[in-house]
Coordinates of C-alpha atoms and ligand atoms in Angstrom, one line a residue:
X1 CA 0.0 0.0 0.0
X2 CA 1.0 3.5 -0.4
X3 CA 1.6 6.3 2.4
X4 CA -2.1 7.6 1.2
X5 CA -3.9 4.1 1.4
X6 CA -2.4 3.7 5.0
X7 CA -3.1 6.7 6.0
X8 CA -6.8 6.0 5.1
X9 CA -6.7 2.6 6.8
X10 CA -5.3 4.8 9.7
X11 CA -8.3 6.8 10.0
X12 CA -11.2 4.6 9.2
X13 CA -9.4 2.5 12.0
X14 CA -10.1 5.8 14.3
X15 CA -13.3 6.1 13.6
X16 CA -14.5 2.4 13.9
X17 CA -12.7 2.1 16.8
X18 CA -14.4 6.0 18.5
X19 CA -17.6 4.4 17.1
X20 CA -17.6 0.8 18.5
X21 CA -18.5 -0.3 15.0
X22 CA -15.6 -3.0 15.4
X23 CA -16.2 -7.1 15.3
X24 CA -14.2 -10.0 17.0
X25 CA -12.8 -12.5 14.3
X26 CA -12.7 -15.0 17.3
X27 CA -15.6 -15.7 19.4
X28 CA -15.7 -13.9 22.8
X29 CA -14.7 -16.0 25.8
X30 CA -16.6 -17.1 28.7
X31 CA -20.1 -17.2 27.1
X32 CA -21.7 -19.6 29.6
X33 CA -25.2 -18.9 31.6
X34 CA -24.4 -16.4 34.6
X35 CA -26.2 -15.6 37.7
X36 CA -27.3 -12.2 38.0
X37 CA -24.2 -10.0 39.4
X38 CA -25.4 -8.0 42.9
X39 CA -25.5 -4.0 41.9
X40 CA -21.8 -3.3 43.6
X41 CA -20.7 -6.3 41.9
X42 CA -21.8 -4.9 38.8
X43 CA -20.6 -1.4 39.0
X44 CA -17.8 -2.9 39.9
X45 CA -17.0 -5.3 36.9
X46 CA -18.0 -2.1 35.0
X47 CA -15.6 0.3 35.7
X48 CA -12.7 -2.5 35.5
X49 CA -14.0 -3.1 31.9
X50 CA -14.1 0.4 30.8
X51 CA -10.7 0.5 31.9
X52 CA -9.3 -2.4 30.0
X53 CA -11.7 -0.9 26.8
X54 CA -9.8 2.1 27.0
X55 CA -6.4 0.2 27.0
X56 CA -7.9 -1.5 23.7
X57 CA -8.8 1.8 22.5
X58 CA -4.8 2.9 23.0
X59 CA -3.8 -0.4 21.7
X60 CA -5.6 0.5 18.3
X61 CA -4.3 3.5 18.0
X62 CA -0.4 2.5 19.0
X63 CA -0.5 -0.5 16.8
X64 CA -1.7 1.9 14.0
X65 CA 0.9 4.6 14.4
X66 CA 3.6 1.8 14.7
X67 CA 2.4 -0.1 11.3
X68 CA 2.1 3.3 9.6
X69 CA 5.8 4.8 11.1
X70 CA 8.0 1.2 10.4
X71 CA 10.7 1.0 8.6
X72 CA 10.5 -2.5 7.2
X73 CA 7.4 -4.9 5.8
X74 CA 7.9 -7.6 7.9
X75 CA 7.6 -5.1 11.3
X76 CA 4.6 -3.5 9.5
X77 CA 2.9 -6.8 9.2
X78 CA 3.6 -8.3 12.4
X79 CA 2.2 -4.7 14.1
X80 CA -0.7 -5.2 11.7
X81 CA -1.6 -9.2 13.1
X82 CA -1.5 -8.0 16.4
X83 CA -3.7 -5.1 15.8
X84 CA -5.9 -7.8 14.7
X85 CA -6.0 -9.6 18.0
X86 CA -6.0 -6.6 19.9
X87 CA -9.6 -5.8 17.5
X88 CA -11.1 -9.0 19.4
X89 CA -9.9 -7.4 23.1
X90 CA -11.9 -4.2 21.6
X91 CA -14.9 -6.1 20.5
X92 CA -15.2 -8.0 23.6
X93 CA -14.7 -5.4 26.1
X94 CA -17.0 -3.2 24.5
X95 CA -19.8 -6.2 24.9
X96 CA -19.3 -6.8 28.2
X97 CA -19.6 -3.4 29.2
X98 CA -22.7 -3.1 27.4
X99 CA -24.0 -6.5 28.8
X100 CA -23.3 -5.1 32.4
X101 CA -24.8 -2.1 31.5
X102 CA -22.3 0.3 31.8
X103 CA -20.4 2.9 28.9
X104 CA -17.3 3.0 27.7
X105 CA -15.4 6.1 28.6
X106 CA -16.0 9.6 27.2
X107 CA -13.0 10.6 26.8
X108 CA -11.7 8.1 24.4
X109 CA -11.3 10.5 21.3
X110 CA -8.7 12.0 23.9
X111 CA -6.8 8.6 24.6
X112 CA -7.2 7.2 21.7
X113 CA -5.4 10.9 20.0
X114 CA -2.6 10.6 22.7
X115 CA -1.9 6.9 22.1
X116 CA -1.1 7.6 18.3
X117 CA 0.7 10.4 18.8
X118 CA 3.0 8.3 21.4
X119 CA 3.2 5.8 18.5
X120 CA 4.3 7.6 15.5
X121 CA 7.4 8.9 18.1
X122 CA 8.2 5.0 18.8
X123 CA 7.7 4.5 15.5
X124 CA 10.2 7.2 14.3
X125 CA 12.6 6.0 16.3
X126 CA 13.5 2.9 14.6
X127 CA 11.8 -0.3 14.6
X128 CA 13.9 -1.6 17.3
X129 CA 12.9 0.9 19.4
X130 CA 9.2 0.6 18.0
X131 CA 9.7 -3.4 19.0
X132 CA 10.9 -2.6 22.4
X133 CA 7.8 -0.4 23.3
X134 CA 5.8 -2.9 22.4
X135 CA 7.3 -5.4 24.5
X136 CA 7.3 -3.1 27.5
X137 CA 3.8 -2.0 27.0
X138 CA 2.4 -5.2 26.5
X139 CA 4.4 -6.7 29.7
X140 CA 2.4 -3.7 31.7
X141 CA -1.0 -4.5 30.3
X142 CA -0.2 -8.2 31.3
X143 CA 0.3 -7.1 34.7
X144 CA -2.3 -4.9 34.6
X145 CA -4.8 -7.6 33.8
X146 CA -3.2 -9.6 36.1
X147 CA -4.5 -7.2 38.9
X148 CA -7.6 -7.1 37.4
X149 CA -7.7 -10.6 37.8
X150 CA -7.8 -10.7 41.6
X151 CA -10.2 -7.2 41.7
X152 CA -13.1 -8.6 39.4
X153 CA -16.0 -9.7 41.6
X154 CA -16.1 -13.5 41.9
X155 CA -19.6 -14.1 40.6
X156 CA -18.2 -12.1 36.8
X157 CA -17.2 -15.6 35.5
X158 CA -17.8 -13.7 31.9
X159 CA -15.2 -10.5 32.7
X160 CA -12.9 -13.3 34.1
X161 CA -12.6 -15.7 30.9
X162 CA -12.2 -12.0 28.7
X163 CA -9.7 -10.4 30.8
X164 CA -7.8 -14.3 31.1
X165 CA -7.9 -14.6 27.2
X166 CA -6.6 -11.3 26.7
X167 CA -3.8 -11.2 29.5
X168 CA -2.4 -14.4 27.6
X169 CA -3.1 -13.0 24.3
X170 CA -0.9 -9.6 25.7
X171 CA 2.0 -12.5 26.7
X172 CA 2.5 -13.5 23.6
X173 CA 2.3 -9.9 21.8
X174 CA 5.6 -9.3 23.8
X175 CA 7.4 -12.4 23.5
X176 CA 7.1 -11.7 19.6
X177 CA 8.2 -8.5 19.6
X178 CA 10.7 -9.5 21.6
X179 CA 11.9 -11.9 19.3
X180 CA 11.4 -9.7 16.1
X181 CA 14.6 -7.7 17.9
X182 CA 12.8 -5.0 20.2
X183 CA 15.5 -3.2 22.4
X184 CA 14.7 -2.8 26.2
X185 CA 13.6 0.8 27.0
X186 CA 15.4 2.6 29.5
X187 CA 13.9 2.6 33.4
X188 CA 12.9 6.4 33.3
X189 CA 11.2 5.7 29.8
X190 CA 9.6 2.7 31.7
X191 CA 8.9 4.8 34.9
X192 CA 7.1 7.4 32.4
X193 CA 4.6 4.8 30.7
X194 CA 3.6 3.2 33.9
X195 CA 3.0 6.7 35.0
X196 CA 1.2 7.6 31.9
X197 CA -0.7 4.2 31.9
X198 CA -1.7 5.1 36.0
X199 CA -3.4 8.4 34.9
X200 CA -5.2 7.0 31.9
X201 CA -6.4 4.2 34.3
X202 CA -7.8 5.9 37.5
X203 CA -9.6 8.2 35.1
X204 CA -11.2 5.8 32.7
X205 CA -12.1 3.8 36.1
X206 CA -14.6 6.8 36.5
X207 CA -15.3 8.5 33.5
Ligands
FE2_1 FE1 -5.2 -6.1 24.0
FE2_2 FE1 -1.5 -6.9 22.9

């Protein structure tokens, strides 16, 4: 494709990702019977999801800046199959949120803005850098889902198998990129996203 065609990939990514007119190409995990969640329970679950469907919305638009910034095919098409899986994270946090009735956060023009612009600079700074933010982001969200993991009520069986299939989809985003030759990032860069990442979260967890 040429820079024009990618950049219009680019944007009709934006706005089916702002829209939530986006569909899994897997189906979504845990879809047993569930017993009705208790209101705190529910408000709960919610605000975890709307979190983790704003970290989709960032991995989107990361993923797209990356693919659109590499230097070589074979980057550009690996960022591109991982933007795929991260499409089914999208799709499936944005139906449980619905199913527990909550929203997904209004600010995600905002985040989903300040992700890209975050990933044309890692992009523009080589691929090995591009790589080795990958691998560090994705190790956070891991963790991240992780502590989701032991937050998430016990009686969201449905949240659970999502956030599970996504934490070990997140694992294996980093070992590849990893082993497509991402460098490590320094600690202060490291320090910054987690700090970055802390703010996005405690907001989305509200609004
Ligand atoms: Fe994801
Ligand atoms: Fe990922």
């Amino acid at each position: 494709m040429n820079s024009i065609d990618l950049l219009l990939v680019s944007a009709d990514n934006a706005l089916r990702t702002l829209a939530g007119g986006v569909h899994a190409s897997r189906p979504c995990p845990g879809q047993t019977s569930e017993e009705p969640l208790t209101e705190s329970d529910r408000a709960l679950s919610g605000a975890l999801m709307r979190v983790n469907h704003v970290g989709e919305v960032c991995a989107q638009a990361l993923y797209q800046a990356q693919a659109l910034t590499s230097r070589s095919d074979e980057v550009r098409s690996r960022m591109q199959t991982a933007a795929r899986e991260e499409t089914d994270h999208l799709a499936w946090t944005q139906r449980r949120l619905q199913e527990l009735g909550d929203r997904p956060s209004v600010l995600n023009p905002l985040w989903y803005a300040g992700a890209f612009a975050i990933g044309l600079v890692a992009g523009r700074l080589g691929d090995a850098v591009s790589l080795g933010f990958v691998v560090e982001t994705e190790r956070q969200v891991e963790q991240h889902l992780a502590g989701h993991l032991d937050r998430l009520p016990a009686a969201d069986q449905r949240s659970r198998a999502i956030v599970e299939q996504m934490r070990e989809d997140e694992q294996r985003h980093a070992d590849l990129a990893l082993e497509a030759g991402g460098n490590e990032l320094p600690g202060p860069v490291r320090l910054l996203m987690r700090a970055a990442a802390r703010v996005m979260t405690s907001t989305a967890h509200r609004i």
